[in-house]
Each structure stands twice: as structure tokens, then as C-alpha cells.
């Protein structure tokens, strides 16, 4: 299998994947240029993760010679799952979510309500939308809870 626990050496690649996905998927919703293109930078994100080691301890990467995606798991929650947009539709997301289900018995996650692409992806793997909603921190957008 191409999935392994992440290391400090993976942080810059994980940050690239996270930032690129964030800009593609969330900037159109939030339209916050200051955050998406100012605050959200690889170096500062890597520094933050290095100082908060519990984050990296919960991250697994899909690595077939190049880190192409990652998943962050907290208990039985999928906290983050991102695949580099250049490698999407190559079953990497499927491999990551299957890994999490089989090895960590993940059974819930929160997704941005307007991120219909992500919601559809999770539904393919047995997650369903629940009645639970909450605001994304410091925004007027809702997160919805999905469970399996």
C-alpha cells in the first residue's frame, strides 16, 4: 500500500496540497483574498505544524514516490482529506478513505455545506448527511456532519 504515516519531511508537500485545494475550493465561497493569498502560505503553515506536533502525528500520506494526498484522522473523525488537484480522479482519495475506515473505523466528518463535490465523494463511501450543522469558525457558512 502507498499510505504511510507522515513525517516532518512531508510537511511542505502536505502544505502545498492543502493550500492549493483551499484556494480552488474555498476561495470561491469565502472570497477572502487576505486569507487565501496572504495568510495561507507554505512556510508559515509548515512552521505552525512543526510547533504543533500532534497534528503531524495524525496525518497519513499517499506516497508512490511523490506525496499526492493526505488524510488527518482524530479518533474516529476524518479531520482533513485532500488530494493534489493534479492527481485527482486516480483513486487516491478512495485509497485514503478506505485506509481510514479499515484501520481507524472512522465514522464521521464535517464538510462545508457548499462543498458539494466533497459531500458527494464521502457519500460514495457510505457517509450520509445528518441533521447536525454548525458555523465554520468566524464565517457565516455552515459545516454539516456526515456519518457512516
N, CA and C of each residue as an Amber inpcrd file, in Angstrom:
protein
   444
   0.8410000  -1.1890000   0.0000000   0.0000000   0.0000000   0.0000000
   0.8770000   1.2400000   0.0000000   0.3910000   2.2900000  -0.6180000
   1.1440000   3.5310000  -0.7450000   0.8620000   4.5300000   0.3680000
   0.1980000   4.0980000   1.4320000  -0.1420000   5.0170000   2.5140000
   0.7700000   4.7570000   3.7060000   1.3140000   5.8330000   4.2360000
   2.2150000   5.7220000   5.3850000   2.0180000   6.9260000   6.2970000
   2.4980000   6.7860000   7.5150000   2.4550000   7.8920000   8.4740000
   3.3510000   9.0160000   7.9520000   2.8980000  10.2340000   8.0970000
   3.6770000  11.3660000   7.6130000   4.8660000  11.6380000   8.5230000
   5.8240000  12.3480000   7.9870000   6.9950000  12.7790000   8.7460000
   7.1670000  14.2820000   8.5460000   8.0520000  14.8570000   9.3030000
   8.3550000  16.2840000   9.1750000   8.7980000  16.6070000   7.7470000
   9.4800000  15.6730000   7.1040000   9.9390000  15.9060000   5.7350000
   8.7990000  16.0510000   4.7360000   7.6010000  15.5810000   5.0990000
   6.4370000  15.6780000   4.2160000   5.7020000  17.0040000   4.3490000
   6.0170000  17.7890000   5.3610000   5.1980000  18.9480000   5.6860000
   5.0490000  19.9670000   4.5560000   6.1150000  20.2590000   3.8410000
   5.9850000  21.2660000   2.7800000   5.0760000  20.7590000   1.6670000
   5.1570000  19.4760000   1.3500000   4.2890000  18.9150000   0.3060000
   2.8290000  18.8780000   0.7820000   2.6060000  18.4960000   2.0330000
   1.2580000  18.4840000   2.5970000   0.6900000  19.9070000   2.5660000
   1.5040000  20.8860000   2.9390000   1.0600000  22.2810000   2.9280000
   0.6990000  22.7340000   1.5160000   1.4920000  22.3590000   0.5320000
   1.1830000  22.7060000  -0.8610000  -0.1770000  22.1460000  -1.2700000
  -0.3990000  20.8860000  -0.9790000  -1.6620000  20.2360000  -1.3390000
  -2.8270000  20.9320000  -0.6390000  -2.6760000  21.1950000   0.6550000
  -3.7300000  21.8390000   1.4270000  -4.0400000  23.2310000   0.8670000
  -3.0080000  24.0310000   0.6410000  -3.1970000  25.4090000   0.1920000
  -3.8140000  25.4550000  -1.2020000  -3.3230000  24.6300000  -2.1030000
  -3.8530000  24.6470000  -3.4730000  -5.3290000  24.2540000  -3.4720000
  -5.6820000  23.2120000  -2.7220000  -7.0820000  22.8000000  -2.6170000
  -7.9310000  23.8880000  -1.9700000  -7.3830000  24.5170000  -0.9400000
  -8.1130000  25.5650000  -0.2460000  -8.4520000  26.7030000  -1.2090000
  -7.4780000  27.1040000  -1.9860000  -7.7080000  28.2050000  -2.9210000
  -8.7210000  27.8230000  -3.9980000  -8.6420000  26.6250000  -4.5070000
  -9.5620000  26.1840000  -5.5560000 -10.9880000  26.0230000  -5.0240000
 -11.1280000  25.3720000  -3.8600000 -12.4500000  25.0020000  -3.3650000
 -13.1060000  26.0280000  -2.4530000 -12.3170000  26.7700000  -1.6810000
 -12.9100000  27.6430000  -0.6790000 -12.8570000  29.1240000  -1.0210000
 -11.8680000  29.5460000  -1.7860000 -11.8290000  30.9640000  -2.1520000
 -13.0940000  31.3940000  -2.8900000 -13.6320000  30.5800000  -3.8170000
 -14.8750000  30.9920000  -4.4800000 -16.0570000  31.1640000  -3.5100000
 -16.0280000  30.4730000  -2.3940000 -17.1070000  30.5790000  -1.4100000
 -16.8730000  31.7590000  -0.4740000 -15.6900000  31.8170000   0.1200000
 -15.4150000  32.8350000   1.1330000 -14.9310000  34.1630000   0.5540000
 -14.2890000  34.1180000  -0.5940000 -13.7820000  35.3180000  -1.2690000
 -12.9010000  36.1820000  -0.3610000 -12.0670000  35.5210000   0.4190000
 -11.2000000  36.2210000   1.3580000  -9.7700000  36.2150000   0.8080000
  -9.4520000  37.2270000   0.0200000  -8.1280000  37.3140000  -0.5940000
  -7.0200000  37.3750000   0.4490000  -7.2630000  38.1250000   1.5270000
  -6.2380000  38.2790000   2.5600000  -5.8450000  36.9170000   3.1350000
  -6.8330000  36.0790000   3.4240000  -6.5250000  34.7530000   3.9760000
  -5.9410000  33.8310000   2.8970000  -6.6490000  33.6820000   1.7750000
  -6.2640000  32.7000000   0.7610000  -4.9180000  32.9710000   0.1000000
  -4.5910000  34.2550000  -0.0740000  -3.3600000  34.5770000  -0.7920000
  -2.3550000  35.3610000   0.0410000  -2.7250000  35.6570000   1.2840000
  -1.8260000  36.3640000   2.1820000  -1.4040000  35.4880000   3.3390000
  -2.3480000  35.1980000   4.2230000  -2.0390000  34.3840000   5.4050000
  -1.6660000  32.9480000   5.0460000  -2.3570000  32.3820000   4.1010000
  -2.1950000  30.9710000   3.7680000  -0.9660000  30.7780000   2.8760000
   0.1700000  30.5060000   3.5250000   1.4420000  30.3360000   2.8220000
   2.1330000  29.0670000   3.3110000   2.8740000  28.4310000   2.4430000
   3.5200000  27.1570000   2.7680000   4.4400000  27.2940000   3.9740000
   5.3300000  28.2630000   3.9760000   6.3290000  28.3830000   5.0450000
   5.6690000  28.5800000   6.4060000   4.7060000  29.4910000   6.4930000
   4.0720000  29.7350000   7.7900000   3.2390000  28.5360000   8.2440000
   2.6170000  27.8370000   7.3140000   1.8430000  26.6520000   7.6690000
   2.7550000  25.5320000   8.1620000   3.8650000  25.3290000   7.4910000
   4.8350000  24.3160000   7.9280000   5.3700000  24.6640000   9.3110000
   5.7040000  25.9120000   9.5480000   6.1810000  26.3340000  10.8700000
   5.1390000  26.0520000  11.9430000   3.8840000  26.3690000  11.6610000
   2.7980000  26.1150000  12.6170000   2.6900000  24.6210000  12.9210000
   2.7250000  23.7900000  11.8760000   2.6230000  22.3390000  12.0850000
   3.8170000  21.7930000  12.8560000   4.9900000  22.3340000  12.6240000
   6.1720000  21.8800000  13.3670000   6.0340000  22.1790000  14.8530000
   5.3870000  23.2950000  15.1860000   5.1900000  23.6670000  16.5850000
   4.0520000  22.8960000  17.2350000   3.1750000  22.3250000  16.4410000
   2.0130000  21.5800000  16.9430000   2.1090000  20.1370000  16.4600000
   3.0220000  19.4050000  17.0610000   3.3570000  18.0650000  16.5970000
   2.1940000  17.0830000  16.6110000   1.1590000  17.3500000  17.4420000
   0.0160000  16.4350000  17.4730000  -0.6990000  16.4080000  16.1230000
  -0.5760000  17.4690000  15.3470000  -1.2000000  17.4890000  14.0190000
  -0.5200000  16.4610000  13.1320000   0.7990000  16.5370000  13.0030000
   1.5280000  15.6350000  12.1160000   1.4190000  14.1770000  12.5720000
   1.2330000  13.9560000  13.8680000   1.0940000  12.5940000  14.3800000
  -0.1880000  11.9310000  13.9100000  -1.1570000  12.7110000  13.4450000
  -2.4420000  12.1820000  12.9960000  -2.6150000  12.2070000  11.4790000
  -1.5280000  12.4560000  10.7530000  -1.6020000  12.5900000   9.3060000
  -0.9230000  11.4030000   8.6280000  -1.5980000  10.9140000   7.5900000
  -1.0750000   9.8280000   6.7570000  -1.0540000  10.3350000   5.3260000
  -0.0150000   9.9580000   4.5980000   0.1370000  10.4260000   3.2260000
   0.0330000   9.2750000   2.2420000  -0.4560000   9.5960000   1.0700000
  -0.4210000   8.6840000  -0.0640000   0.8610000   9.0240000  -0.7970000
   1.7920000   8.0810000  -0.8290000   3.1220000   8.3240000  -1.3780000
   3.5130000   7.1720000  -2.2830000   3.5610000   7.4410000  -3.5810000
   4.0350000   6.4350000  -4.5400000   5.3370000   6.9100000  -5.1740000
   6.1190000   7.6040000  -4.3740000   7.3380000   8.2470000  -4.8500000
   7.1650000   9.7560000  -4.8010000   5.9150000  10.1870000  -4.8840000
   5.5250000  11.5860000  -4.7370000   4.3260000  11.5980000  -3.7960000
   4.3360000  12.4730000  -2.8110000   3.1740000  12.6060000  -1.9350000
   2.0790000  13.2890000  -2.7530000   0.9800000  12.5460000  -2.9500000
  -0.1020000  13.0310000  -3.8090000  -1.3760000  13.3680000  -3.0410000
  -1.4290000  12.9960000  -1.7660000  -2.6090000  13.2860000  -0.9700000
  -2.3390000  12.9770000   0.4830000  -3.2620000  13.4190000   1.3470000
  -3.1020000  13.1240000   2.7650000  -4.4470000  13.0930000   3.4580000
  -4.4680000  12.4390000   4.6050000  -5.6510000  12.3860000   5.4510000
  -5.2150000  12.6170000   6.8860000  -5.9900000  13.4250000   7.5950000
  -5.7480000  13.6690000   9.0150000  -6.9150000  13.0590000   9.7770000
  -6.5990000  12.2070000  10.7490000  -7.6010000  11.4620000  11.4970000
  -7.4780000  11.7990000  12.9740000  -8.6100000  12.1000000  13.5990000
  -8.6580000  12.3320000  15.0440000  -9.6900000  11.3720000  15.6080000
  -9.2250000  10.3550000  16.3100000 -10.1360000   9.3420000  16.8370000
 -10.8310000   8.6380000  15.6920000 -12.1550000   8.7920000  15.6120000
 -12.9100000   8.1910000  14.5050000 -13.4240000   9.2660000  13.5390000
 -12.8070000  10.4530000  13.5940000 -13.2040000  11.5430000  12.7060000
 -12.1740000  11.7630000  11.6080000 -12.6600000  11.9020000  10.3810000
 -11.8040000  12.3820000   9.2980000 -11.7770000  13.8890000   9.4550000
 -10.6180000  14.4120000   9.7900000 -10.4740000  15.8380000  10.0470000
 -10.1350000  16.5980000   8.7660000  -9.2960000  15.9910000   7.9370000
  -8.9450000  16.5580000   6.6400000  -8.6680000  15.4020000   5.6750000
  -9.0390000  15.5890000   4.4260000  -8.6650000  14.6580000   3.3630000
  -8.5080000  15.4930000   2.1000000  -7.3030000  15.5210000   1.5800000
  -7.0100000  16.3080000   0.3850000  -6.1260000  15.5210000  -0.5570000
  -6.4250000  15.6430000  -1.8480000  -5.5980000  15.0620000  -2.9010000
  -5.1690000  16.2100000  -3.8030000  -3.9140000  16.2020000  -4.1860000
  -3.4160000  17.2220000  -5.0950000  -4.3340000  17.2540000  -6.3220000
  -4.8330000  18.4320000  -6.7040000  -5.7550000  18.5060000  -7.8490000
  -5.1970000  17.8940000  -9.1330000  -3.8880000  17.9130000  -9.2930000
  -3.2880000  17.3230000 -10.4880000  -3.4240000  15.7980000 -10.5170000
  -3.6730000  15.1860000  -9.3560000  -3.7530000  13.7260000  -9.2630000
  -5.1400000  13.2370000  -8.8490000  -6.1190000  14.1210000  -8.8410000
  -7.4710000  13.6900000  -8.5040000  -8.0140000  12.7940000  -9.6090000
  -9.0010000  11.9930000  -9.2490000  -9.6210000  11.0160000 -10.1590000
  -8.6700000   9.8790000 -10.5290000  -7.7180000   9.6030000  -9.6290000
  -6.7880000   8.4850000  -9.8040000  -6.8850000   7.4920000  -8.6510000
  -8.0110000   7.4940000  -7.9390000  -8.3080000   6.5730000  -6.8330000
  -7.4760000   6.8190000  -5.5740000  -6.8170000   7.9480000  -5.4930000
  -6.0210000   8.2840000  -4.3100000  -6.9420000   8.5940000  -3.1320000
  -7.9820000   9.3760000  -3.3680000  -8.9570000   9.6610000  -2.3160000
  -9.6030000   8.3770000  -1.8150000  -9.9320000   7.4960000  -2.7370000
 -10.5180000   6.1960000  -2.3610000  -9.5560000   5.4180000  -1.4740000
  -8.2890000   5.4000000  -1.8390000  -7.2900000   4.6680000  -1.0420000
  -7.1870000   5.2690000   0.3630000  -7.1810000   6.5910000   0.4580000
  -7.0580000   7.2440000   1.7620000  -8.2750000   6.9930000   2.6370000
  -9.4710000   7.1230000   2.0820000 -10.6700000   6.9300000   2.8910000
 -10.8450000   5.4630000   3.2740000 -10.5080000   4.5580000   2.3790000
 -10.5790000   3.1310000   2.6950000  -9.6000000   2.7820000   3.8070000
  -8.4050000   3.3270000   3.7460000  -7.4030000   3.1450000   4.7980000
  -7.9570000   3.5990000   6.1440000  -8.5700000   4.7730000   6.1620000
  -9.1050000   5.3260000   7.4110000 -10.2560000   4.4810000   7.9540000
 -11.1310000   4.0300000   7.0840000 -12.2660000   3.2070000   7.5070000
 -11.7790000   1.8700000   8.0620000 -10.8790000   1.2350000   7.3440000
 -10.4120000  -0.0960000   7.7400000  -9.5050000  -0.0720000   8.9630000
  -8.6520000   0.9290000   9.0820000  -7.6610000   0.9490000  10.1560000
  -8.0640000   1.7560000  11.3810000  -8.9370000   2.7320000  11.1960000
  -9.2910000   3.6190000  12.3060000 -10.7920000   3.6800000  12.5600000
 -11.5460000   2.8980000  11.7980000 -13.0060000   2.8290000  11.9810000
 -13.6420000   4.2160000  11.9820000 -13.1160000   5.1100000  11.1160000
 -13.6830000   6.4530000  11.0470000 -15.1660000   6.3510000  10.7340000
 -15.9500000   7.2110000  11.3840000 -17.3920000   7.1300000  11.1680000
 -18.0680000   8.4950000  11.0660000 -17.2840000   9.5710000  11.0760000
 -17.9040000  10.8780000  10.8640000 -16.8840000  11.9080000  10.4120000
 -17.4270000  13.0170000   9.9060000 -16.6160000  14.1480000   9.4800000
 -17.5400000  15.3500000   9.3370000 -16.9470000  16.5200000   9.2500000
 -17.6810000  17.7600000   8.9900000 -17.2110000  18.2760000   7.6350000
 -18.1600000  18.6860000   6.8060000 -17.8370000  19.2240000   5.4850000
 -18.5720000  20.5390000   5.2930000 -17.9650000  21.4290000   4.5690000
 -18.6010000  22.6930000   4.2450000 -19.8390000  22.3890000   3.4030000
 -20.9680000  22.9230000   3.8200000 -22.2480000  22.6240000   3.1610000
 -22.2110000  22.9300000   1.6620000 -21.5090000  23.9710000   1.2680000
 -21.4330000  24.3530000  -0.1480000 -20.4140000  23.5360000  -0.9360000
 -19.6470000  22.6850000  -0.2570000 -18.6480000  21.8630000  -0.9420000
 -19.3090000  20.5570000  -1.4090000 -20.1680000  20.6860000  -2.4000000
 -20.9570000  19.5420000  -2.8620000 -20.0910000  18.4290000  -3.4690000
 -18.9720000  18.8010000  -4.0280000 -18.0610000  17.8060000  -4.5970000
 -17.5310000  16.8810000  -3.4920000 -17.1270000  17.4610000  -2.3610000
 -16.6270000  16.6470000  -1.2440000 -17.7480000  15.8060000  -0.6480000
 -18.9140000  16.3970000  -0.4810000 -20.0370000  15.6650000   0.1030000
 -20.3880000  14.4590000  -0.7680000 -20.4270000  14.6570000  -2.0580000
 -20.7110000  13.5650000  -2.9900000 -19.6520000  12.4610000  -2.8770000
 -18.3990000  12.8560000  -2.7630000 -17.3090000  11.8850000  -2.6090000
 -17.5270000  11.0380000  -1.3550000 -17.7930000  11.6680000  -0.2270000
 -17.9730000  10.9350000   1.0230000 -19.2000000  10.0370000   0.9770000
 -20.2440000  10.4700000   0.3080000 -21.4480000   9.6540000   0.2020000
 -21.1740000   8.3530000  -0.5470000 -20.2410000   8.3830000  -1.4960000
 -19.8670000   7.1550000  -2.2150000 -19.2890000   6.0990000  -1.2790000
 -18.7720000   6.5340000  -0.1420000 -18.1290000   5.6150000   0.8020000
 -18.9620000   5.3980000   2.0620000 -20.2570000   5.5850000   1.9280000
 -21.1780000   5.2280000   2.9940000 -21.4970000   6.3130000   4.0000000
 -21.0060000   7.5090000   3.8040000 -21.3320000   8.6100000   4.7080000
 -22.6480000   9.2350000   4.2640000 -23.4600000   9.6460000   5.2230000
 -24.7180000  10.3060000   4.8960000 -24.8420000  11.5990000   5.7040000
 -25.5500000  12.5330000   5.1450000 -25.7510000  13.8260000   5.7880000
 -26.6750000  13.6440000   6.9850000 -26.2960000  14.2380000   8.0970000
 -27.1230000  14.1980000   9.3010000 -27.8290000  15.5380000   9.4680000
 -28.5800000  15.6690000  10.5220000 -29.2750000  16.9320000  10.8030000
 -28.3680000  17.9540000  11.4800000 -27.1450000  17.5660000  11.8290000
 -26.2570000  18.4380000  12.5880000 -25.5400000  19.4300000  11.6760000
 -25.6020000  20.7040000  12.0670000 -24.9400000  21.7850000  11.3450000
 -24.3070000  22.7150000  12.3640000 -23.2310000  23.3670000  11.9520000
 -22.6150000  24.3970000  12.7870000 -21.9190000  25.3780000  11.8590000
 -21.6910000  26.5670000  12.3840000 -20.9930000  27.5600000  11.5840000
 -19.5040000  27.2320000  11.5040000 -18.9410000  27.4300000  10.3190000
 -17.4930000  27.4030000  10.1710000 -16.9880000  28.5980000  10.9650000
 -15.9720000  28.3760000  11.7580000 -15.4600000  29.4190000  12.6540000
 -15.2210000  30.7360000  11.9170000 -15.7020000  31.8070000  12.5040000
 -15.5290000  33.1740000  12.0020000 -16.1210000  33.4100000  10.6110000
 -17.1530000  32.6320000  10.2440000 -17.8020000  32.8290000   8.9470000
 -19.3150000  32.7360000   9.1210000 -20.0070000  32.9210000   8.0220000
 -21.4580000  32.7310000   8.0110000 -21.8350000  31.4660000   7.2430000
 -20.8500000  30.6330000   6.9620000 -21.0730000  29.3940000   6.2110000
 -21.2330000  28.2140000   7.1680000 -22.0720000  27.2770000   6.7690000
 -22.3270000  26.1060000   7.5920000 -21.4490000  24.9190000   7.2340000
 -21.0710000  24.1970000   8.2750000 -20.4970000  22.8590000   8.1410000
 -21.6390000  21.8880000   8.4430000 -21.6510000  20.7690000   7.7370000
 -22.6380000  19.7330000   8.0230000 -21.9020000  18.4670000   8.4310000
 -22.5310000  17.7120000   9.3100000 -21.9340000  16.4850000   9.7900000
 -22.3980000  15.3210000   8.9220000 -21.4370000  14.5090000   8.5100000
 -21.7350000  13.2830000   7.7800000 -21.2890000  12.1130000   8.6470000
 -22.0790000  11.0610000   8.6540000 -21.7690000   9.8620000   9.4450000
 -21.9080000   8.6160000   8.5810000 -21.2800000   7.5560000   9.0360000
 -21.4650000   6.2610000   8.3510000 -21.8460000   5.2270000   9.3730000
